Short mmCIF file of C-alpha atoms and ligand atoms in Angstrom, two decimals:
data_model
loop_
_atom_site.label_atom_id
_atom_site.label_comp_id
_atom_site.label_asym_id
_atom_site.label_seq_id
_atom_site.Cartn_x
_atom_site.Cartn_y
_atom_site.Cartn_z
CA MET A 1 7.12 -284.48 -11.16
CA THR A 2 7.10 -284.80 -7.69
CA ALA A 3 3.47 -286.02 -5.33
CA SER A 4 2.07 -283.65 -2.82
CA PRO A 5 3.77 -284.39 0.50
CA ALA A 6 0.25 -283.21 2.11
CA PRO A 7 -0.73 -286.99 2.96
CA LEU A 8 2.49 -287.13 5.00
CA LEU A 9 1.38 -284.74 7.46
CA THR A 10 -2.24 -286.11 8.11
CA GLY A 11 -2.78 -285.79 11.74
CA ILE A 12 -0.12 -283.31 12.85
CA GLU A 13 -2.88 -281.05 14.43
CA ASP A 14 -4.00 -283.81 16.57
CA ARG A 15 -0.22 -284.60 17.67
CA LEU A 16 1.07 -280.89 18.64
CA ALA A 17 -0.38 -280.76 22.05
CA SER A 18 1.19 -283.68 23.26
CA LEU A 19 4.32 -282.86 21.55
CA GLN A 20 4.63 -279.46 23.29
CA ASP A 21 4.04 -281.57 26.51
CA LEU A 22 7.30 -283.40 25.55
CA TYR A 23 8.89 -280.35 24.50
CA ARG A 24 8.34 -278.69 28.05
CA ASP A 25 9.30 -281.68 29.66
CA LEU A 26 12.66 -282.02 27.73
CA HIS A 27 13.03 -278.54 28.27
CA ALA A 28 12.76 -278.57 32.12
CA HIS A 29 15.24 -281.91 32.14
CA PRO A 30 18.35 -280.89 30.27
CA GLU A 31 21.15 -283.25 30.11
CA LEU A 32 24.75 -282.22 29.28
CA SER A 33 26.64 -283.59 26.51
CA HIS A 34 27.03 -287.38 26.36
CA GLN A 35 24.93 -287.66 29.68
CA GLU A 36 21.97 -287.71 27.28
CA VAL A 37 20.74 -290.91 29.47
CA ARG A 38 16.90 -289.77 30.37
CA THR A 39 16.48 -288.21 26.90
CA ALA A 40 17.38 -291.48 25.21
CA GLY A 41 15.35 -293.37 26.96
CA ILE A 42 12.63 -291.33 25.90
CA VAL A 43 13.49 -291.59 22.57
CA ALA A 44 13.60 -295.04 22.22
CA ALA A 45 10.47 -296.03 24.18
CA ARG A 46 8.62 -292.90 21.77
CA LEU A 47 9.92 -294.96 18.83
CA ARG A 48 9.03 -298.42 19.82
CA GLU A 49 5.54 -297.40 20.76
CA GLN A 50 5.54 -295.66 17.04
CA GLY A 51 6.55 -299.15 15.55
CA TRP A 52 10.34 -298.04 14.77
CA ARG A 53 12.98 -300.69 15.09
CA VAL A 54 15.13 -299.30 17.58
CA THR A 55 19.25 -299.43 18.39
CA GLU A 56 20.77 -297.71 22.02
CA GLY A 57 23.76 -296.97 22.74
CA VAL A 58 25.26 -296.09 19.46
CA GLY A 59 28.29 -294.00 20.14
CA GLY A 60 27.59 -293.44 23.96
CA THR A 61 23.75 -292.28 24.23
CA GLY A 62 22.93 -292.14 20.83
CA VAL A 63 19.57 -294.00 19.30
CA VAL A 64 18.72 -294.64 16.01
CA GLY A 65 15.41 -295.34 14.84
CA THR A 66 15.09 -297.47 11.11
CA LEU A 67 11.38 -297.63 9.43
CA ALA A 68 11.64 -299.48 6.42
CA ASN A 69 8.69 -299.26 3.93
CA GLY A 70 8.86 -300.55 0.95
CA PRO A 71 11.64 -299.91 -2.33
CA GLY A 72 13.11 -296.34 -2.33
CA PRO A 73 14.85 -294.10 -1.40
CA VAL A 74 16.95 -294.28 2.05
CA VAL A 75 16.53 -290.81 4.16
CA LEU A 76 18.63 -289.80 7.30
CA LEU A 77 16.86 -287.57 9.36
CA ARG A 78 18.96 -286.37 12.45
CA ALA A 79 18.43 -284.57 15.58
CA ASP A 80 20.81 -283.70 18.57
CA MET A 81 20.20 -284.25 22.26
CA ASP A 82 22.54 -282.34 24.48
CA ALA A 83 22.14 -279.47 26.71
CA LEU A 84 24.36 -276.53 27.78
CA PRO A 85 26.20 -275.63 31.13
CA VAL A 86 24.38 -272.31 31.60
CA ARG A 87 21.90 -271.08 34.05
CA GLU A 88 18.64 -270.68 32.52
CA ALA A 89 16.94 -267.16 33.23
CA THR A 90 13.84 -267.23 30.87
CA GLY A 91 11.44 -267.19 34.10
CA LEU A 92 9.11 -269.88 31.84
CA PRO A 93 7.05 -271.82 34.19
CA TYR A 94 8.80 -275.06 32.36
CA ALA A 95 12.56 -273.53 32.80
CA SER A 96 15.33 -275.80 34.20
CA THR A 97 16.66 -275.95 37.75
CA ARG A 98 18.62 -278.60 37.14
CA THR A 99 22.87 -279.03 37.76
CA ALA A 100 24.86 -281.61 36.90
CA VAL A 101 28.41 -283.04 37.19
CA ASP A 102 30.59 -281.50 34.19
CA ALA A 103 33.40 -283.74 32.42
CA ASP A 104 35.99 -281.57 34.79
CA GLY A 105 34.01 -282.98 37.67
CA GLU A 106 32.04 -279.34 38.45
CA THR A 107 28.93 -278.95 39.31
CA VAL A 108 27.36 -276.57 36.64
CA PRO A 109 23.57 -275.37 36.06
CA VAL A 110 22.23 -276.82 33.01
CA MET A 111 19.80 -275.32 29.73
CA HIS A 112 18.66 -276.33 26.66
CA ALA A 113 19.82 -273.06 25.42
CA CYS A 114 20.42 -274.56 21.93
CA GLY A 115 17.19 -275.61 21.54
CA HIS A 116 18.09 -279.32 21.00
CA ASP A 117 15.07 -280.25 22.83
CA LEU A 118 13.17 -278.88 20.00
CA HIS A 119 15.20 -280.53 17.76
CA VAL A 120 14.08 -284.12 19.77
CA THR A 121 10.67 -282.92 19.82
CA CYS A 122 10.31 -282.57 15.99
CA LEU A 123 12.01 -285.48 15.09
CA LEU A 124 9.70 -287.63 17.12
CA GLY A 125 6.92 -285.45 15.68
CA ALA A 126 8.13 -286.37 12.31
CA THR A 127 8.76 -290.18 13.20
CA ALA A 128 5.46 -290.83 14.45
CA LEU A 129 3.51 -289.21 11.52
CA LEU A 130 5.89 -291.34 9.10
CA ALA A 131 5.23 -294.55 10.95
CA ALA A 132 1.17 -293.63 11.00
CA ASN A 133 1.04 -292.32 7.31
CA ARG A 134 3.20 -295.23 5.87
CA SER A 135 0.71 -295.60 2.90
CA ALA A 136 1.84 -291.57 1.96
CA TRP A 137 5.41 -292.66 1.09
CA ARG A 138 7.98 -295.58 -0.03
CA GLY A 139 11.69 -295.53 1.14
CA THR A 140 13.35 -296.15 4.10
CA VAL A 141 13.79 -293.84 7.29
CA VAL A 142 17.08 -293.57 9.62
CA ALA A 143 16.03 -291.55 12.42
CA VAL A 144 19.22 -290.53 14.19
CA PHE A 145 19.39 -288.79 17.82
CA GLN A 146 22.63 -287.88 18.77
CA PRO A 147 24.56 -287.26 21.59
CA ALA A 148 26.96 -284.37 22.09
CA GLU A 149 26.61 -282.33 19.37
CA GLU A 150 27.94 -278.93 21.51
CA VAL A 151 31.47 -280.45 21.46
CA GLY A 152 31.07 -282.63 18.43
CA GLY A 153 29.90 -286.17 19.28
CA ALA A 154 28.62 -287.36 15.67
CA PRO A 155 31.83 -289.10 15.04
CA ALA A 156 31.68 -291.59 18.02
CA MET A 157 28.16 -292.58 16.47
CA LEU A 158 30.47 -293.44 13.29
CA ASP A 159 33.27 -294.55 15.11
CA ASP A 160 30.40 -297.35 16.68
CA GLY A 161 29.87 -299.00 13.51
CA PHE A 162 27.31 -296.53 12.37
CA LEU A 163 28.11 -296.96 8.74
CA ASP A 164 27.87 -301.11 8.62
CA ARG A 165 24.67 -301.42 11.36
CA PHE A 166 22.20 -299.33 9.85
CA PRO A 167 20.70 -298.86 6.34
CA ARG A 168 22.96 -296.42 4.03
CA ALA A 169 21.33 -293.24 3.54
CA ASP A 170 20.75 -291.63 0.03
CA VAL A 171 20.66 -288.18 1.39
CA CYS A 172 21.28 -286.44 5.06
CA LEU A 173 18.83 -283.98 6.33
CA ALA A 174 18.71 -282.04 9.60
CA GLN A 175 18.08 -278.75 11.12
CA HIS A 176 18.22 -276.23 13.89
CA VAL A 177 16.53 -273.95 15.37
CA ALA A 178 17.51 -270.20 15.30
CA PRO A 179 16.70 -266.75 16.66
CA ALA A 180 14.42 -265.48 14.15
CA PRO A 181 10.59 -265.41 14.09
CA ALA A 182 8.67 -268.64 13.79
CA GLY A 183 7.49 -269.37 10.56
CA LEU A 184 10.91 -268.63 8.56
CA VAL A 185 13.09 -271.12 7.02
CA ALA A 186 16.83 -270.23 5.79
CA LEU A 187 18.99 -272.54 3.76
CA ARG A 188 21.83 -272.08 1.33
CA PRO A 189 23.75 -274.33 -1.55
CA GLY A 190 27.26 -274.57 -0.39
CA PRO A 191 28.42 -273.84 2.85
CA MET A 192 25.56 -273.48 5.29
CA THR A 193 27.96 -273.67 8.69
CA ALA A 194 31.47 -272.65 9.08
CA ALA A 195 34.11 -274.97 10.26
CA ALA A 196 35.32 -274.16 13.78
CA ASP A 197 38.41 -275.35 15.37
CA GLY A 198 39.31 -275.23 18.75
CA LEU A 199 42.89 -274.32 19.82
CA ALA A 200 44.38 -274.42 23.56
CA VAL A 201 48.10 -272.45 23.62
CA ARG A 202 50.50 -272.82 26.48
CA LEU A 203 53.17 -269.99 26.73
CA HIS A 204 55.71 -270.61 29.00
CA GLY A 205 57.53 -268.00 30.71
CA ARG A 206 59.55 -267.91 33.90
CA GLY A 207 58.38 -267.17 37.14
CA GLY A 208 59.55 -265.21 39.94
CA HIS A 209 58.53 -262.39 42.42
CA GLY A 210 56.49 -259.47 41.35
CA SER A 211 58.75 -257.17 42.62
CA SER A 212 61.38 -258.11 40.80
CA PRO A 213 60.42 -258.79 36.93
CA ALA A 214 63.72 -258.30 35.28
CA SER A 215 64.73 -261.72 36.84
CA THR A 216 61.27 -263.32 35.20
CA VAL A 217 59.78 -263.86 31.47
CA ASP A 218 56.57 -262.64 32.15
CA PRO A 219 54.05 -264.86 30.60
CA VAL A 220 50.92 -262.67 31.33
CA VAL A 221 52.38 -259.90 29.10
CA MET A 222 53.11 -262.60 26.65
CA ALA A 223 49.82 -263.61 26.48
CA ALA A 224 48.39 -259.91 26.36
CA ALA A 225 50.59 -259.66 23.25
CA VAL A 226 49.65 -262.67 21.57
CA VAL A 227 46.06 -262.02 22.21
CA LEU A 228 46.24 -258.60 20.63
CA ARG A 229 48.42 -259.66 17.70
CA LEU A 230 46.23 -262.56 16.63
CA GLN A 231 43.29 -259.69 16.21
CA THR A 232 45.39 -258.65 13.40
CA VAL A 233 44.49 -262.15 11.68
CA VAL A 234 40.95 -261.74 10.67
CA SER A 235 41.40 -257.76 9.92
CA ARG A 236 45.18 -257.50 8.22
CA GLU A 237 45.63 -261.18 6.77
CA VAL A 238 42.45 -262.57 5.33
CA ALA A 239 40.64 -261.23 2.27
CA PRO A 240 37.81 -258.87 3.50
CA GLU A 241 35.29 -260.61 1.29
CA ARG A 242 36.54 -264.53 2.88
CA THR A 243 34.31 -265.43 6.01
CA ALA A 244 36.85 -265.71 9.16
CA VAL A 245 36.60 -265.50 12.98
CA LEU A 246 39.25 -265.90 15.42
CA SER A 247 38.06 -265.12 19.18
CA VAL A 248 40.13 -265.99 22.25
CA GLY A 249 37.38 -267.16 24.64
CA SER A 250 39.98 -267.55 27.59
CA ILE A 251 42.90 -266.65 29.17
CA ASN A 252 44.65 -267.92 32.30
CA ALA A 253 47.85 -267.26 34.08
CA GLY A 254 48.83 -266.75 37.50
CA THR A 255 46.83 -266.95 41.29
CA ARG A 256 48.44 -263.80 43.04
CA GLU A 257 49.14 -260.43 42.35
CA ASN A 258 52.75 -260.36 43.14
CA VAL A 259 54.00 -263.71 41.64
CA ILE A 260 54.86 -263.67 38.44
CA PRO A 261 53.58 -267.09 37.05
CA ASP A 262 55.55 -269.65 35.11
CA THR A 263 52.86 -270.40 32.55
CA ALA A 264 49.93 -268.57 30.53
CA ASP A 265 47.05 -270.76 28.83
CA LEU A 266 44.71 -269.48 25.92
CA LYS A 267 41.78 -270.92 24.32
CA LEU A 268 40.67 -270.05 21.20
CA THR A 269 38.20 -270.97 18.38
CA LEU A 270 38.68 -270.37 14.59
CA ARG A 271 35.86 -270.15 12.34
CA SER A 272 36.19 -270.78 8.32
CA THR A 273 34.14 -271.38 5.62
CA THR A 274 36.77 -273.17 3.03
CA SER A 275 39.78 -275.18 3.92
CA ASP A 276 42.11 -272.67 2.46
CA VAL A 277 41.14 -270.15 4.87
CA ARG A 278 40.88 -272.55 7.70
CA GLU A 279 44.72 -273.47 6.92
CA GLN A 280 45.34 -269.91 6.77
CA LEU A 281 43.75 -269.29 10.37
CA LEU A 282 45.97 -272.38 11.81
CA ALA A 283 49.23 -271.14 10.46
CA ALA A 284 49.26 -267.69 11.25
CA VAL A 285 47.76 -268.35 14.98
CA GLU A 286 51.10 -271.15 15.18
CA ARG A 287 53.25 -268.15 13.70
CA ILE A 288 52.14 -265.49 16.17
CA VAL A 289 52.49 -267.72 19.22
CA GLN A 290 55.72 -268.78 18.44
CA ALA A 291 57.07 -265.21 17.19
CA GLU A 292 55.60 -263.68 20.30
CA ALA A 293 57.32 -266.47 22.36
CA ALA A 294 60.69 -265.81 20.75
CA ALA A 295 60.03 -262.09 21.07
CA SER A 296 59.55 -262.48 25.10
CA ALA A 297 62.64 -264.64 25.13
CA ALA A 298 60.78 -267.49 26.22
CA PRO A 299 62.40 -270.23 28.02
CA LYS A 300 60.83 -272.93 26.00
CA PRO A 301 58.65 -272.65 22.76
CA PRO A 302 54.77 -272.66 23.53
CA GLU A 303 52.62 -275.76 22.97
CA THR A 304 49.03 -276.01 20.46
CA THR A 305 46.90 -278.38 21.09
CA LEU A 306 43.75 -278.63 18.95
CA LEU A 307 40.84 -279.25 21.44
CA SER A 308 38.11 -279.69 18.79
CA SER A 309 37.87 -279.66 14.86
CA PHE A 310 33.99 -279.29 12.88
CA PRO A 311 34.14 -279.57 9.28
CA ALA A 312 32.30 -276.93 7.67
CA THR A 313 28.45 -277.81 6.66
CA VAL A 314 28.01 -277.96 3.23
CA ASN A 315 24.89 -278.40 1.21
CA ASP A 316 24.81 -280.43 -1.76
CA PRO A 317 23.52 -277.95 -4.46
CA ALA A 318 21.07 -280.52 -6.07
CA ALA A 319 19.62 -281.57 -2.99
CA SER A 320 19.76 -278.33 -1.07
CA ALA A 321 17.56 -276.78 -4.76
CA THR A 322 15.22 -280.04 -4.03
CA VAL A 323 14.72 -278.64 -0.22
CA ASP A 324 14.21 -275.11 -1.07
CA ALA A 325 11.66 -276.24 -3.86
CA ALA A 326 9.79 -278.45 -1.02
CA PHE A 327 9.95 -275.52 1.17
CA ARG A 328 8.55 -272.55 -1.27
CA THR A 329 5.77 -274.82 -2.64
CA ALA A 330 4.28 -276.06 0.80
CA LEU A 331 5.21 -272.76 3.01
CA GLY A 332 5.16 -269.95 0.33
CA ALA A 333 8.28 -267.97 -1.06
CA ASP A 334 7.97 -265.37 1.79
CA ALA A 335 8.72 -268.02 4.26
CA VAL A 336 11.72 -269.35 2.65
CA LEU A 337 15.04 -267.29 2.92
CA THR A 338 18.29 -268.07 0.70
CA LEU A 339 21.27 -267.08 3.10
CA PRO A 340 23.76 -264.58 1.63
CA GLN A 341 26.87 -266.09 3.42
CA PRO A 342 27.16 -269.30 5.81
CA LEU A 343 26.30 -268.88 9.05
CA THR A 344 29.54 -268.86 11.71
CA GLY A 345 28.12 -271.26 14.09
CA ALA A 346 29.24 -274.58 13.43
CA GLU A 347 27.49 -278.15 13.21
CA ASP A 348 28.75 -281.56 13.40
CA PHE A 349 25.84 -282.86 11.31
CA GLY A 350 27.82 -282.93 7.97
CA VAL A 351 30.31 -285.90 8.90
CA PHE A 352 27.01 -288.08 8.59
CA GLY A 353 27.05 -286.99 4.89
CA SER A 354 30.96 -287.14 4.48
CA ALA A 355 31.22 -290.31 5.94
CA LEU A 356 28.47 -292.04 3.75
CA GLY A 357 29.73 -289.84 0.68
CA VAL A 358 25.94 -288.85 -0.19
CA PRO A 359 24.40 -285.02 -0.39
CA SER A 360 23.88 -283.44 3.10
CA VAL A 361 21.25 -280.56 3.58
CA TYR A 362 20.95 -278.54 6.16
CA TRP A 363 18.38 -275.82 7.42
CA VAL A 364 17.27 -273.45 10.14
CA PHE A 365 13.71 -272.48 11.42
CA GLY A 366 12.87 -269.55 13.16
CA GLY A 367 11.97 -270.72 16.48
CA LEU A 368 10.88 -267.12 18.55
CA ASP A 369 7.47 -265.15 18.76
CA PRO A 370 7.25 -263.15 15.69
CA ALA A 371 6.00 -260.41 17.91
CA GLY A 372 9.70 -259.42 18.87
CA PHE A 373 10.81 -259.06 15.24
CA ALA A 374 7.97 -256.28 14.54
CA GLY A 375 9.03 -254.10 11.93
CA LEU A 376 11.84 -256.51 10.43
CA ALA A 377 11.76 -257.50 7.05
CA PRO A 378 12.61 -261.13 6.14
CA ALA A 379 15.82 -259.94 4.37
CA ASP A 380 16.87 -257.72 7.09
CA LEU A 381 17.09 -261.35 9.18
CA ALA A 382 19.60 -262.49 6.92
CA THR A 383 22.57 -259.92 7.27
CA GLY A 384 22.09 -259.82 11.16
CA LEU A 385 19.35 -260.06 14.17
CA PRO A 386 18.91 -257.30 16.17
CA PRO A 387 20.96 -257.30 19.39
CA HIS A 388 18.00 -257.68 21.90
CA ILE A 389 16.88 -260.80 20.54
CA PRO A 390 18.71 -263.64 22.56
CA HIS A 391 20.28 -265.97 20.44
CA ASN A 392 21.14 -269.57 20.62
CA HIS A 393 22.98 -270.21 24.05
CA SER A 394 21.82 -267.23 25.87
CA PRO A 395 20.32 -267.81 28.91
CA LEU A 396 17.14 -266.17 27.94
CA PHE A 397 16.99 -268.00 24.64
CA ALA A 398 13.13 -269.17 24.38
CA PRO A 399 11.53 -270.72 21.56
CA VAL A 400 7.82 -270.80 21.62
CA PRO A 401 6.56 -274.62 21.45
CA GLU A 402 2.96 -273.53 20.30
CA ARG A 403 4.51 -272.33 17.05
CA ALA A 404 7.88 -273.73 16.57
CA VAL A 405 7.13 -277.60 16.99
CA ARG A 406 4.38 -277.49 14.51
CA ASP A 407 7.06 -275.65 12.07
CA GLY A 408 10.00 -277.80 12.70
CA VAL A 409 7.91 -281.23 12.15
CA ARG A 410 6.66 -279.82 8.64
CA CYS A 411 10.11 -279.02 7.56
CA LEU A 412 11.29 -282.39 8.50
CA LEU A 413 8.54 -284.23 6.48
CA LEU A 414 8.40 -281.66 3.57
CA ALA A 415 12.02 -281.99 3.14
CA ALA A 416 12.00 -286.00 3.56
CA GLY A 417 8.82 -285.99 1.40
CA ALA A 418 10.66 -284.73 -1.70
CA TRP A 419 12.51 -288.09 -1.87
CA LEU A 420 10.03 -290.56 -0.47
CA VAL A 421 6.78 -289.02 -2.15
CA ARG A 422 6.90 -289.96 -5.26
ZN1 ZN B 501 24.72 -274.96 20.70
ZN1 ZN B 502 22.98 -276.47 18.55
#
């Protein structure tokens, strides 16, 4: 029988105004992946004020706080800190107007369009209450503030000796704000988010004058054929009940209307929730790219490069049931949704649990004004959101801190409390 987590939440209401101010400050000062210097500084300072042992510079800008509070389970709580190269269009008084220089040397606008500012705020709220309410729990908490989630920064923390430098967790927990009404939480046992693989493909042709195509091998036509043929992989090769996505997000070739270029470059993303479908997609891309190049009489074979690879985030069934029960008890059954299928978004949080060999649980919580969802039942939201709702990564994505900060802090403490409160 688990004790009530309520004492862990003592004082939450008194802290909300200051946490909402912190959220607005972080939102107005977003930083690109691997550049989270200001954010990490704020995190480290707050954790120290709260009485946590703090290690900075883990895997780049990562910050790890540790709070040992007697014998008991070790719980890892993780938040990500980075923002995106998106020009904010929310019109909020605390909207970002910032720019930064990205990894390619380009000056780009920056926005917390994925809501990681909310994740940082909520975890700092949870760490404050864990420190203030030490008599309510037993064990150790490792609070991980991770850089560069958008580009898969978690492995950099592991490569920086994470497993040896910090207490070994018994369970890893993390959350993400979703384009759903505030007050709603969703999770599922098993695959929770898809695996994502980013690929670059270079197709080789033979350039020449646009007026004499017969003397060339046109990589633009080759690329067009590849793109269309790739769109048959999910529709014709993957079984309809399996989850798979293949999108070509970038196509580049040539500079002038009358010059046939030598090469064409494609970038694509693959999403899958099981390793066999992942292998199937990767093999199909390679097969089609090679075959289309051969069909065009390409002078040399195409090159495929893996740009990034996120494993699927898989919720341990038993640990997921524990978190689900804690949410249902405290928030009410209507507030907790069991997702019928994994989300096709990707996450790198799963690498912590995999590296430690322990269960992970990852859930999403609604961050938007419920007024925008009038007339929709929670079950409608499990199968697809209305198109007028701005999703994560949209320049219009705007969580409401007046609701979402409280919800996010509560979810973290309710989930952690399922291990720490005995
Ligand atoms: Zn994102
Ligand atoms: Zn995100």
